[in-house]
XYZ file of C-alpha atoms in Angstrom:
687
model
C -17.294 23.578 73.222
C -17.461 25.694 76.421
C -20.687 26.214 78.313
C -19.299 28.711 80.835
C -21.344 31.576 82.153
C -18.524 34.034 81.549
C -18.148 32.872 78.010
C -21.856 33.256 77.336
C -21.911 36.740 78.814
C -19.013 37.747 76.574
C -20.731 36.479 73.461
C -23.970 38.358 74.088
C -22.159 41.542 75.043
C -20.209 41.356 71.824
C -23.421 41.030 69.822
C -25.024 43.943 71.667
C -21.964 46.114 71.170
C -22.189 45.451 67.427
C -25.831 46.532 67.387
C -24.983 49.573 69.466
C -22.369 50.647 66.965
C -24.733 50.039 64.079
C -27.448 52.214 65.655
C -25.000 54.957 66.646
C -25.989 54.729 70.324
C -23.534 55.971 72.930
C -22.940 56.235 76.655
C -25.931 56.679 78.937
C -28.405 55.964 76.187
C -27.028 52.477 75.813
C -27.150 51.912 79.573
C -30.796 52.964 79.582
C -31.511 50.376 76.918
C -29.766 47.623 78.833
C -31.463 48.453 82.092
C -34.863 49.359 80.629
C -34.881 52.418 82.886
C -36.979 54.474 80.507
C -39.615 52.169 79.050
C -41.388 54.973 77.288
C -38.347 56.342 75.467
C -37.360 55.770 71.856
C -34.316 53.790 72.975
C -36.374 51.346 74.988
C -38.729 50.867 72.070
C -35.793 50.033 69.821
C -34.493 47.581 72.390
C -37.882 45.871 72.655
C -37.949 45.536 68.880
C -34.498 43.974 68.945
C -35.554 41.537 71.668
C -38.674 40.553 69.767
C -36.924 39.980 66.450
C -33.570 38.586 67.511
C -34.833 35.239 68.705
C -37.306 34.392 65.966
C -37.217 30.942 64.320
C -35.822 30.431 60.804
C -37.934 31.250 57.820
C -39.956 28.509 56.287
C -38.653 26.250 53.543
C -34.964 26.607 54.412
C -34.478 22.893 53.887
C -36.554 22.938 50.703
C -34.357 25.691 49.288
C -31.225 23.653 49.922
C -32.818 20.581 48.372
C -33.879 22.579 45.330
C -30.283 23.766 44.863
C -29.233 20.291 43.806
C -32.147 19.812 41.414
C -32.960 23.069 39.657
C -30.557 24.311 36.948
C -31.675 27.908 37.485
C -29.720 27.886 40.754
C -26.551 26.908 38.925
C -25.170 30.465 39.286
C -24.977 29.768 43.031
C -22.714 26.794 42.276
C -20.506 28.970 40.058
C -20.112 31.650 42.727
C -19.528 29.144 45.540
C -16.889 27.225 43.601
C -15.014 30.420 42.755
C -15.160 31.564 46.375
C -13.799 28.188 47.471
C -10.964 28.397 44.937
C -9.877 31.887 46.009
C -6.371 32.094 47.440
C -5.889 33.668 50.857
C -2.932 34.682 53.002
C -2.253 35.297 56.670
C 0.084 38.125 57.651
C 1.675 39.319 60.855
C 2.004 43.059 61.368
C 5.593 43.982 62.187
C 5.888 47.729 62.475
C 4.811 49.165 59.136
C 5.479 45.924 57.278
C 3.292 42.877 56.720
C 5.076 39.536 56.853
C 3.279 36.532 55.414
C 3.053 33.530 57.707
C 3.589 30.075 56.239
C 2.909 28.024 59.346
C 0.310 28.990 61.940
C -2.550 27.213 63.777
C -5.100 29.429 62.019
C -3.685 28.456 58.617
C -3.987 24.786 59.522
C -7.522 25.327 60.816
C -8.739 27.001 57.617
C -6.982 24.475 55.391
C -8.521 21.548 57.285
C -11.386 22.912 59.388
C -12.593 19.490 60.558
C -11.833 15.796 59.954
C -14.605 15.524 57.346
C -13.812 18.544 55.165
C -11.045 20.358 53.371
C -10.855 24.125 53.405
C -12.221 24.210 49.856
C -15.364 22.258 50.780
C -15.819 24.395 53.895
C -15.745 27.673 51.946
C -17.958 26.192 49.224
C -20.702 25.247 51.692
C -20.429 28.600 53.432
C -21.055 30.493 50.205
C -23.909 28.165 49.160
C -25.667 28.844 52.465
C -25.086 32.594 52.149
C -26.401 32.739 48.582
C -29.469 30.592 49.230
C -30.449 31.613 52.751
C -28.389 34.707 53.499
C -26.735 33.148 56.543
C -24.082 30.609 57.443
C -23.087 29.225 60.841
C -19.659 27.948 61.912
C -19.661 25.805 65.034
C -16.322 26.057 66.854
C -14.814 23.137 68.744
C -12.128 24.210 71.204
C -9.192 22.683 73.015
C -8.574 22.888 76.734
C -7.093 26.362 76.362
C -10.199 27.678 74.644
C -8.637 28.022 71.178
C -10.644 26.834 68.145
C -9.394 23.526 66.765
C -12.290 22.631 64.450
C -14.906 24.514 62.438
C -18.161 22.804 61.393
C -20.540 24.497 58.933
C -24.163 24.087 60.015
C -27.030 24.099 57.498
C -29.186 27.132 58.328
C -32.293 25.041 58.981
C -30.437 23.180 61.754
C -30.286 26.435 63.725
C -33.740 26.662 65.283
C -33.149 29.787 67.359
C -30.498 32.461 67.518
C -29.486 34.234 70.758
C -31.808 36.720 72.437
C -31.176 39.120 75.314
C -32.523 36.628 77.853
C -31.257 33.515 76.058
C -27.580 33.766 75.081
C -27.617 30.482 73.194
C -28.153 29.039 69.736
C -30.626 26.175 69.712
C -29.361 23.656 67.171
C -31.211 20.571 65.942
C -28.535 18.108 64.794
C -31.140 15.948 62.982
C -30.250 12.851 64.974
C -32.856 13.420 67.638
C -30.524 15.727 69.549
C -31.061 19.414 70.181
C -28.384 21.410 71.985
C -28.228 24.890 73.417
C -24.856 26.111 72.108
C -23.278 29.180 73.751
C -23.290 32.247 71.526
C -19.501 32.504 71.605
C -19.119 29.035 70.097
C -20.877 29.855 66.830
C -19.807 32.429 64.256
C -22.817 33.651 62.303
C -22.185 35.094 58.849
C -25.209 36.991 57.618
C -26.547 38.961 54.675
C -28.910 41.260 56.625
C -32.577 41.453 55.712
C -33.370 45.185 55.271
C -36.895 44.612 56.593
C -35.654 42.808 59.696
C -31.956 43.634 60.180
C -31.779 41.933 63.601
C -33.409 38.710 62.472
C -32.261 35.944 60.191
C -30.453 36.540 56.917
C -31.894 37.164 53.477
C -30.348 35.121 50.672
C -30.110 36.549 47.177
C -31.808 33.413 45.834
C -35.035 34.249 47.647
C -35.724 37.139 45.296
C -36.029 34.742 42.396
C -38.064 32.097 44.193
C -41.124 32.318 41.938
C -39.056 31.988 38.775
C -37.139 28.996 40.130
C -40.322 27.209 41.167
C -41.972 28.019 37.835
C -39.053 26.455 36.005
C -39.323 23.381 38.205
C -43.027 23.040 37.386
C -42.265 23.371 33.688
C -39.662 20.630 33.880
C -42.012 18.280 35.731
C -44.840 19.051 33.326
C -42.589 18.275 30.369
C -41.493 15.017 31.990
C -45.085 13.904 32.449
C -45.910 15.113 28.957
C -43.284 12.909 27.332
C -44.009 10.034 29.716
C -47.491 10.030 28.214
C -46.250 9.857 24.631
C -46.101 13.657 24.284
C -49.900 13.588 24.167
C -51.952 16.306 25.887
C -54.570 15.184 28.438
C -57.782 13.914 26.850
C -61.308 12.993 27.912
C -63.198 10.080 26.365
C -66.914 10.662 25.866
C -68.739 7.276 25.795
C -72.409 7.653 26.757
C -73.359 3.975 26.464
C -70.970 2.283 28.921
C -71.258 1.595 32.631
C -68.907 2.838 35.355
C -67.332 -0.604 35.789
C -66.671 -0.801 32.057
C -65.127 2.651 32.078
C -62.704 1.709 34.875
C -61.712 -1.497 33.083
C -61.222 0.314 29.754
C -59.162 3.021 31.488
C -56.833 0.438 33.038
C -56.483 -1.354 29.719
C -55.782 1.919 27.898
C -53.068 2.928 30.364
C -51.478 -0.504 30.171
C -51.353 -0.516 26.386
C -50.628 3.094 25.504
C -49.165 4.960 28.485
C -45.371 5.361 28.724
C -42.895 6.545 26.112
C -42.160 2.958 25.052
C -45.766 2.661 23.820
C -45.638 5.871 21.829
C -47.305 5.963 18.404
C -49.012 2.576 18.714
C -52.300 2.478 16.796
C -55.310 2.552 19.116
C -58.677 0.927 18.484
C -61.651 1.988 20.564
C -63.995 -0.967 21.265
C -66.936 1.325 21.907
C -68.585 4.336 20.414
C -66.609 7.246 21.819
C -65.377 10.767 21.181
C -62.001 12.148 22.308
C -61.733 15.711 23.638
C -58.291 17.297 24.099
C -57.993 19.252 27.349
C -54.398 20.437 27.347
C -51.967 22.192 25.070
C -48.706 20.858 23.723
C -45.307 22.357 24.466
C -45.321 24.292 21.217
C -48.521 26.093 22.117
C -47.276 26.810 25.644
C -43.908 28.038 24.296
C -41.975 26.217 27.008
C -38.596 26.494 25.286
C -38.714 30.270 25.121
C -40.195 30.520 28.615
C -37.444 28.437 30.168
C -34.828 30.416 28.272
C -36.344 33.613 29.666
C -36.202 32.221 33.212
C -32.603 31.129 32.642
C -31.631 34.637 31.543
C -33.568 36.181 34.426
C -31.726 33.953 36.910
C -28.326 34.929 35.509
C -29.315 38.595 35.610
C -30.547 38.273 39.195
C -27.280 36.720 40.385
C -25.347 39.218 38.208
C -23.591 36.412 36.323
C -22.742 37.351 32.699
C -24.084 34.708 30.274
C -20.591 33.916 28.966
C -19.568 32.526 32.363
C -22.500 30.109 32.334
C -21.666 28.741 28.888
C -24.122 30.925 26.943
C -21.831 32.179 24.183
C -24.073 32.589 21.132
C -23.233 36.297 20.813
C -19.804 36.315 22.445
C -16.169 36.563 21.479
C -12.887 36.539 23.369
C -13.135 40.233 24.209
C -16.656 39.986 25.625
C -15.709 36.893 27.631
C -12.751 38.708 29.206
C -14.961 41.699 29.973
C -17.629 39.404 31.410
C -15.203 37.860 33.872
C -13.941 41.281 34.916
C -17.506 42.442 35.630
C -18.304 39.237 37.513
C -15.115 39.294 39.585
C -15.516 42.954 40.545
C -19.253 42.988 41.257
C -20.063 39.467 42.451
C -17.043 37.450 43.518
C -15.125 40.155 45.381
C -18.091 41.237 47.585
C -18.649 37.587 48.562
C -14.997 37.212 49.539
C -15.065 40.525 51.414
C -17.962 39.316 53.585
C -16.194 36.089 54.550
C -12.876 37.872 55.048
C -14.495 40.413 57.358
C -16.046 37.739 59.584
C -12.799 35.776 59.802
C -10.866 38.925 60.671
C -13.361 40.144 63.282
C -14.499 36.916 64.950
C -11.847 34.251 64.325
C -8.457 35.958 64.042
C -8.562 37.661 67.508
C -8.912 34.245 69.139
C -5.338 33.574 68.011
C -3.641 36.970 67.759
C -5.348 40.304 67.132
C -2.273 41.517 65.227
C -2.779 38.958 62.464
C -4.263 40.044 59.137
C -6.327 37.678 56.990
C -6.715 38.588 53.315
C -8.024 37.001 50.140
C -6.172 37.631 46.895
C -8.020 40.155 44.763
C -9.972 38.135 42.171
C -10.425 41.118 39.847
C -8.032 40.745 36.888
C -5.719 43.632 36.224
C -6.734 46.105 33.565
C -4.541 44.971 30.660
C -4.539 48.307 28.860
C -3.681 50.181 32.046
C -0.940 47.664 32.856
C 0.502 48.021 29.338
C 0.478 51.809 29.641
C 2.285 51.555 32.976
C 4.901 49.263 31.446
C 5.409 51.590 28.473
C 5.773 54.595 30.752
C 8.229 52.671 32.900
C 10.309 51.751 29.863
C 10.323 55.271 28.433
C 11.228 56.853 31.772
C 14.098 54.459 32.409
C 12.374 52.706 35.315
C 12.220 49.316 33.554
C 14.699 47.386 31.466
C 13.679 45.970 28.111
C 13.500 42.469 29.600
C 11.343 43.670 32.481
C 8.985 45.277 29.979
C 8.850 42.044 27.965
C 8.130 39.913 31.045
C 5.274 42.180 32.156
C 3.689 41.894 28.728
C 4.087 38.145 28.319
C 7.177 38.026 26.075
C 10.295 35.912 26.566
C 13.443 37.578 27.851
C 16.189 38.470 25.390
C 19.406 36.603 26.028
C 21.442 39.532 24.744
C 20.721 43.225 24.875
C 17.611 43.008 27.025
C 18.961 44.015 30.423
C 19.319 47.671 29.501
C 17.509 50.769 30.638
C 16.153 52.992 27.919
C 16.495 56.736 28.484
C 15.442 59.372 25.911
C 18.567 60.774 24.336
C 17.428 64.335 24.879
C 17.635 63.715 28.631
C 21.207 62.375 28.666
C 24.052 64.918 29.058
C 26.679 64.184 26.397
C 30.161 65.630 26.086
C 30.919 66.690 22.492
C 34.403 66.776 21.002
C 35.500 69.428 18.525
C 36.549 67.803 15.280
C 38.558 69.442 12.549
C 38.634 68.389 8.967
C 36.603 65.637 7.374
C 34.750 63.290 9.704
C 35.889 59.712 9.530
C 33.985 56.645 10.641
C 30.511 56.634 12.135
C 29.728 59.615 14.251
C 26.744 59.310 16.580
C 25.613 60.776 19.836
C 27.236 58.113 21.939
C 24.576 55.383 21.718
C 25.717 52.069 23.156
C 24.740 48.772 21.466
C 22.325 48.121 24.334
C 20.668 51.499 23.826
C 20.305 50.815 20.117
C 18.642 47.481 20.862
C 16.194 49.190 23.200
C 15.442 51.838 20.571
C 14.861 49.186 17.910
C 12.307 47.511 20.193
C 10.491 50.821 20.544
C 10.294 51.273 16.774
C 9.246 47.640 16.316
C 6.476 48.144 18.873
C 5.286 51.198 16.930
C 5.221 49.157 13.715
C 3.244 46.359 15.375
C 0.692 48.770 16.834
C -1.568 48.650 13.747
C -0.413 45.344 12.268
C -3.063 43.007 13.675
C -5.879 45.477 12.933
C -4.757 45.831 9.326
C -4.445 42.064 8.964
C -8.055 41.587 10.068
C -9.229 44.343 7.717
C -7.385 42.734 4.792
C -9.000 39.380 5.535
C -12.412 41.023 5.344
C -11.423 42.755 2.096
C -10.252 39.516 0.478
C -13.372 37.699 1.685
C -15.632 40.305 0.083
C -13.585 40.088 -3.106
C -13.901 36.299 -3.103
C -17.669 36.502 -2.613
C -18.079 38.837 -5.588
C -15.891 36.744 -7.877
C -17.557 33.472 -6.880
C -21.011 34.916 -7.421
C -20.115 36.233 -10.878
C -18.334 33.014 -11.780
C -21.452 30.967 -11.129
C -23.543 33.339 -13.230
C -21.116 33.501 -16.161
C -20.197 29.843 -16.317
C -23.592 28.227 -16.185
C -24.184 25.119 -18.217
C -25.257 27.090 -21.289
C -22.412 29.604 -21.194
C -19.607 27.300 -20.132
C -17.949 27.028 -23.561
C -18.196 30.732 -24.349
C -15.405 32.015 -22.116
C -12.252 30.324 -23.308
C -10.341 33.598 -23.087
C -9.308 33.694 -19.442
C -8.293 37.352 -19.543
C -11.714 38.305 -20.821
C -13.348 36.123 -18.167
C -11.216 37.687 -15.439
C -12.323 41.200 -16.348
C -15.957 40.106 -16.038
C -15.543 38.447 -12.635
C -15.115 41.686 -10.682
C -15.205 45.428 -10.977
C -11.466 45.751 -10.584
C -11.496 49.547 -10.475
C -13.828 49.451 -7.474
C -11.679 46.750 -5.874
C -8.578 48.901 -6.409
C -10.203 51.963 -4.848
C -11.580 49.997 -1.888
C -8.120 48.637 -1.071
C -6.502 52.052 -1.489
C -9.016 53.647 0.893
C -8.453 50.840 3.374
C -4.667 51.117 3.346
C -4.697 54.916 3.581
C -6.260 54.715 7.041
C -3.532 52.431 8.341
C -0.695 54.199 6.552
C -1.687 57.463 8.215
C -2.068 55.838 11.652
C 1.280 54.043 11.389
C 3.073 57.156 10.123
C 1.774 58.940 13.218
C 3.113 56.068 15.337
C 6.540 56.543 13.722
C 6.451 60.271 14.415
C 5.358 59.608 18.015
C 8.174 57.105 18.528
C 10.706 59.751 17.490
C 9.156 62.202 19.963
C 9.276 59.642 22.764
C 12.854 58.548 22.059
C 14.661 61.648 20.763
C 12.322 64.479 21.755
C 12.589 66.290 18.397
C 10.448 69.470 18.384
C 8.506 68.603 15.212
C 4.698 68.574 14.938
C 2.937 65.928 12.881
C 1.140 68.631 10.883
C 4.547 69.692 9.586
C 5.347 66.304 8.069
C 1.799 65.294 7.122
C 1.930 66.750 3.555
C 4.983 64.604 2.767
C 3.246 61.534 4.208
C 0.194 62.234 2.038
C 2.423 62.617 -1.016
C 4.062 59.274 -0.197
C 0.634 57.619 0.080
C -0.488 59.023 -3.291
C 2.609 57.888 -5.190
C 3.989 54.860 -3.411
C 0.539 53.789 -2.161
C -0.976 53.701 -5.621
C 1.802 51.432 -6.844
C 1.435 49.141 -3.817
C -2.302 48.708 -4.358
C -1.730 48.056 -8.059
C 0.844 45.356 -7.227
C -1.466 43.678 -4.700
C -4.369 43.670 -7.157
C -2.243 42.356 -10.023
C -0.922 39.554 -7.798
C -4.493 38.467 -7.102
C -5.436 38.625 -10.789
C -2.375 36.626 -11.857
C -3.133 33.883 -9.334
C -6.763 33.725 -10.473
C -5.838 33.732 -14.162
C -3.399 30.868 -13.723
C -5.705 28.601 -11.747
C -8.770 29.331 -13.912
C -6.812 28.677 -17.095
C -5.696 25.327 -15.713
C -9.222 24.462 -14.639
C -10.839 25.362 -17.952
C -8.158 23.428 -19.846
C -8.943 20.365 -17.723
C -12.669 20.742 -18.281
C -13.490 21.618 -14.677
C -17.078 22.429 -13.885
C -18.322 25.409 -11.941
C -17.928 23.655 -8.577
C -14.260 22.828 -9.157
C -13.526 26.279 -10.525
C -15.154 27.738 -7.439
C -12.847 25.588 -5.295
C -9.851 26.912 -7.216
C -10.949 30.481 -6.515
C -11.388 29.611 -2.834
C -7.824 28.280 -2.669
C -6.439 31.503 -4.144
C -8.227 33.540 -1.510
C -7.369 31.127 1.271
C -3.728 31.928 0.568
C -4.604 35.617 0.384
C -6.384 35.619 3.751
C -3.862 33.438 5.571
C -0.455 34.315 4.100
C -0.706 37.467 2.030
C -2.786 39.420 4.555
C -0.146 38.836 7.226
C 2.743 39.769 4.926
C 1.019 42.884 3.590
C 0.025 44.039 7.078
C 3.522 43.589 8.489
C 5.202 45.253 5.509
C 2.861 48.215 5.105
C 2.646 49.184 8.780
C 6.449 49.016 9.037
C 6.923 51.070 5.887
C 4.496 53.735 7.093
C 6.277 53.955 10.460
C 9.547 54.359 8.555
C 8.230 57.209 6.375
C 6.926 58.919 9.518
C 10.330 58.502 11.146
C 12.301 59.636 8.094
C 10.195 62.738 7.459
C 10.378 63.699 11.147
C 14.190 63.586 10.981
C 14.167 65.736 7.845
C 11.801 68.271 9.388
C 13.965 68.317 12.524
C 17.052 69.172 10.419
C 18.860 65.932 11.216
C 21.783 65.831 8.787
C 22.751 62.155 8.928
C 20.990 58.845 9.378
C 22.047 55.349 10.435
C 20.600 51.986 9.372
C 19.599 49.927 12.419
C 19.141 46.278 11.423
C 16.534 44.053 13.069
C 17.724 43.023 16.537
C 16.630 39.392 16.426
C 17.237 36.282 14.313
C 14.679 37.227 11.634
C 16.894 39.599 9.668
C 18.046 39.194 6.053
C 21.780 38.968 5.367
C 21.811 42.022 3.109
C 20.536 44.145 5.978
C 23.021 42.725 8.474
C 25.783 43.886 6.150
C 24.591 47.509 6.251
C 23.833 47.610 9.978
C 25.226 50.844 11.476
C 25.857 52.272 7.995
C 25.688 56.092 8.079
C 24.581 58.306 5.180
C 23.529 61.933 4.731
C 19.823 62.309 5.308
C 18.994 62.844 1.599
C 21.251 60.133 0.159
C 20.363 56.431 -0.180
C 22.109 53.658 1.669
C 24.345 51.215 -0.196
C 21.361 48.940 -0.900
C 19.659 51.761 -2.784
C 16.976 52.537 -0.176
C 16.504 55.941 1.413
C 15.320 54.282 4.638
C 14.148 50.810 5.751
C 10.930 50.036 3.889
C 11.396 52.765 1.278
C 10.220 52.043 -2.281
C 12.624 49.544 -3.792
C 13.106 45.913 -4.826
C 10.665 43.523 -3.069
C 13.578 41.487 -1.712
C 14.758 44.531 0.231
C 11.355 45.693 1.444
C 8.898 42.843 2.090
C 8.821 41.804 5.780
C 11.617 44.249 6.623
C 11.614 45.367 10.273
C 14.792 47.449 10.381
C 14.733 50.957 11.830
C 16.302 54.334 11.137
C 18.421 56.288 13.629
C 19.419 59.955 13.527
C 23.150 60.663 13.672
C 24.454 63.714 15.470
C 28.081 64.349 14.630
C 30.580 64.777 17.396
C 31.163 61.533 19.284
C 32.822 58.564 17.683
C 30.864 55.342 18.130
């Protein structure tokens, strides 16, 4: 620590220059302030105000605030913020021309990682943020080597700093709480401050101070409750005994407290040895509504510190989406401003003591916008800026060992030389797509099919749950003790368990929404990949026709599958003499399979099939004459579809497996869980 006159002068000048910049004062005006040459001017009045306020002592109860931090749960948001600030990653860069080069070994890095022998960098940043949140100010005492460079940083509790520098006293007066007070030169302490708008040149204003009344109220409630339960959860009472003397009253009071006070004496029977009446003076916790009051204060504290409830463990009305959104809001509006304040002080006051060309930065704590990042990745893939594997890595998927290191480019953008062919075409004629390009295209179609899959799966689970609830409710009504023997005909019973026509229509309406959305995704995929000039309105009538014919059959099949499973298990249960409870369990098992297995299979199959009809009808409307079967490009492909991979057929003729396109109406073994795609074939270049 240096106590040199030059050093002190530099520190004060630096502080004054900061104030000058903040006030917008320039040139001669500033000199007038410094020299007090115009005592009656506005500038001199401002300077006198600065002198009067700059050296004032700390606000009262600084120590009490810090002590309360460790005791009152309503200040827990301060702990959350401080811990996250301490955990933030930071980097030190050197400016080299227009480039920034990260430094791995530098005295400043070592100083911030281990600021003093008693603390790690994490503990140092944690204390700094606690002081800033509670008191609006933090002080770093710098210890220097013989060359004047900082070698240690010591955080000082704000209440240790008795006085800050003034124009005629360029020192901090610090009480080290060991009987020693020192006048520390201004240049040897870095003061981080959240300015008080009422007194911007005085001490800081912590965000916790605005909630002081609520915090103290909560503390009083907690202490009251402690005393309440200590005294057997009994409100204060007064004994009225007109016929006893004062000495008797004192003796009876002592005996009463000895026998009945304390939670271990709760609910003991009491016998009054004198004629007395008991008057209750206080209210119990129920009457005072302490639980709701403390919950209100808790919520107020979180709101004051701008901490979403999910981050403090309050998740009664939360889900994964709201939790992710809560962290984004917290990181952007709370954590980042705290880091910016510390970063600014390190850059302005600490970095120049080593090298003014260094740049200190925290990593941005705000998580990337996932939807925006996905859109960027999709655009990069479609424009040929990213390979398939790069797209997969950015979106959390594993790399493909084969076929992933390819760049996808829309075919309409690729110049292709076309040969003139005479006579009948032989072999497979395409537009020159390589195997890698086909793999990339398949991934694009698969992505389109998966776009609605998870949403449909969730909707189907809700549908099956509602169906289960209706059937269970009717089952309990129909198979009561008196009616149990009446319904031996399972088919008759099944018809009474649900309004199957309404169930059919509800499922059809549900699937129509997703069929239409997925068909649009198939049409859009064709536009993105092949740039065919076909509007969706042109193919929509054919998609609607497909939904009315094929869709009706699909819904009928799904409903009949449910009815068959119910009929089988109910018939077995009735034959075994099962009661209502066991039959209800059998129904639950049928729908457990429906919600877990069938919903996933139906969602995957139906979204894929709708994408395929959108693709197929777009090719037809675009006057594509031939089509090619593109089998699934991963290990989950059926053998029968591997055998027809790259098979080419005229657009209006079926493939050798009997299907017009992947997912077209056909045998379940060819359609269920299929993820193959359909390519257009443009004659002219042999593949």
